[in-house]
Tab-separated table of C-alpha atoms in Angstrom:
chain	number	residue	atom	x	y	z
C	27	UNK	CA	260.566	100.108	25.546
C	28	UNK	CA	257.776	102.435	25.011
C	29	UNK	CA	259.315	106.687	24.194
C	30	UNK	CA	256.090	107.658	27.257
C	31	UNK	CA	257.649	109.707	29.721
C	32	UNK	CA	257.064	108.893	34.279
C	33	UNK	CA	255.777	111.525	35.492
C	34	UNK	CA	258.547	111.994	37.549
C	35	UNK	CA	260.638	112.422	34.509
C	36	UNK	CA	258.483	114.804	33.522
C	37	UNK	CA	258.799	116.935	36.600
C	38	UNK	CA	262.385	117.061	36.280
C	39	UNK	CA	262.415	117.397	32.512
C	40	UNK	CA	260.825	120.292	33.304
C	41	UNK	CA	262.378	121.508	36.412
C	42	UNK	CA	265.654	121.632	34.736
C	43	UNK	CA	263.907	123.171	31.475
C	44	UNK	CA	262.650	126.559	34.415
C	45	UNK	CA	266.570	126.057	35.790
C	46	UNK	CA	268.440	126.492	32.123
C	47	UNK	CA	265.778	129.421	31.184
C	48	UNK	CA	265.800	131.593	34.407
C	49	UNK	CA	270.069	132.152	34.992
C	50	UNK	CA	268.886	134.787	37.322
C	51	UNK	CA	266.643	133.024	39.762
C	52	UNK	CA	268.609	129.887	40.212
C	53	UNK	CA	271.123	131.051	42.955
C	54	UNK	CA	268.475	132.404	44.863
C	55	UNK	CA	265.900	129.727	44.609
C	56	UNK	CA	268.449	127.549	45.235
C	57	UNK	CA	269.219	129.258	48.582
C	58	UNK	CA	265.537	129.348	49.528
C	59	UNK	CA	265.473	125.519	48.812
C	60	UNK	CA	268.643	124.817	50.457
C	61	UNK	CA	266.656	126.508	54.012
C	62	UNK	CA	264.472	123.668	53.709
C	63	UNK	CA	267.182	120.998	53.237
C	64	UNK	CA	267.080	120.678	49.461
C	65	UNK	CA	270.741	120.294	48.704
C	66	UNK	CA	270.356	118.972	45.140
C	67	UNK	CA	268.872	122.060	44.230
C	68	UNK	CA	271.948	124.396	45.910
C	69	UNK	CA	274.801	122.363	44.434
C	70	UNK	CA	272.572	122.411	40.970
C	71	UNK	CA	272.307	126.400	40.868
C	72	UNK	CA	275.906	126.548	41.756
C	73	UNK	CA	277.878	124.308	39.119
C	74	UNK	CA	280.830	122.562	39.796
C	75	UNK	CA	283.318	125.407	40.507
C	76	UNK	CA	280.402	126.524	43.313
C	77	UNK	CA	280.522	122.981	44.300
C	78	UNK	CA	284.018	123.069	44.866
C	79	UNK	CA	284.422	126.180	46.672
C	80	UNK	CA	282.041	125.117	48.788
C	81	UNK	CA	283.759	121.848	49.583
C	82	UNK	CA	287.310	123.786	50.176
C	83	UNK	CA	284.816	126.158	52.945
C	84	UNK	CA	282.931	123.498	55.034
C	85	UNK	CA	287.008	121.457	54.830
C	86	UNK	CA	289.276	124.746	55.762
C	87	UNK	CA	286.521	125.521	58.398
C	88	UNK	CA	286.731	121.965	59.817
C	89	UNK	CA	290.540	122.455	60.045
C	90	UNK	CA	290.192	125.538	61.518
C	91	UNK	CA	288.162	124.478	63.910
C	92	UNK	CA	290.129	121.152	65.348
C	93	UNK	CA	292.982	123.551	65.534
C	94	UNK	CA	291.282	125.719	67.774
C	95	UNK	CA	288.857	124.323	69.707
C	96	UNK	CA	289.688	120.268	69.811
């Protein structure tokens, strides 16, 4: 196997490196990208705790909606 990166792997490596180097702009960038439909960047910037909280909010929102409106 060759050690050369494909262009996709290089882009992903550079994107991950930029995310690690710019901690203050991660959430803001992800929220802007989330408006365009890129959920991967939103979840990647939130981390596992933020992702868990987001999932819990969605589940509780659905439960409350189903109790009051259905």
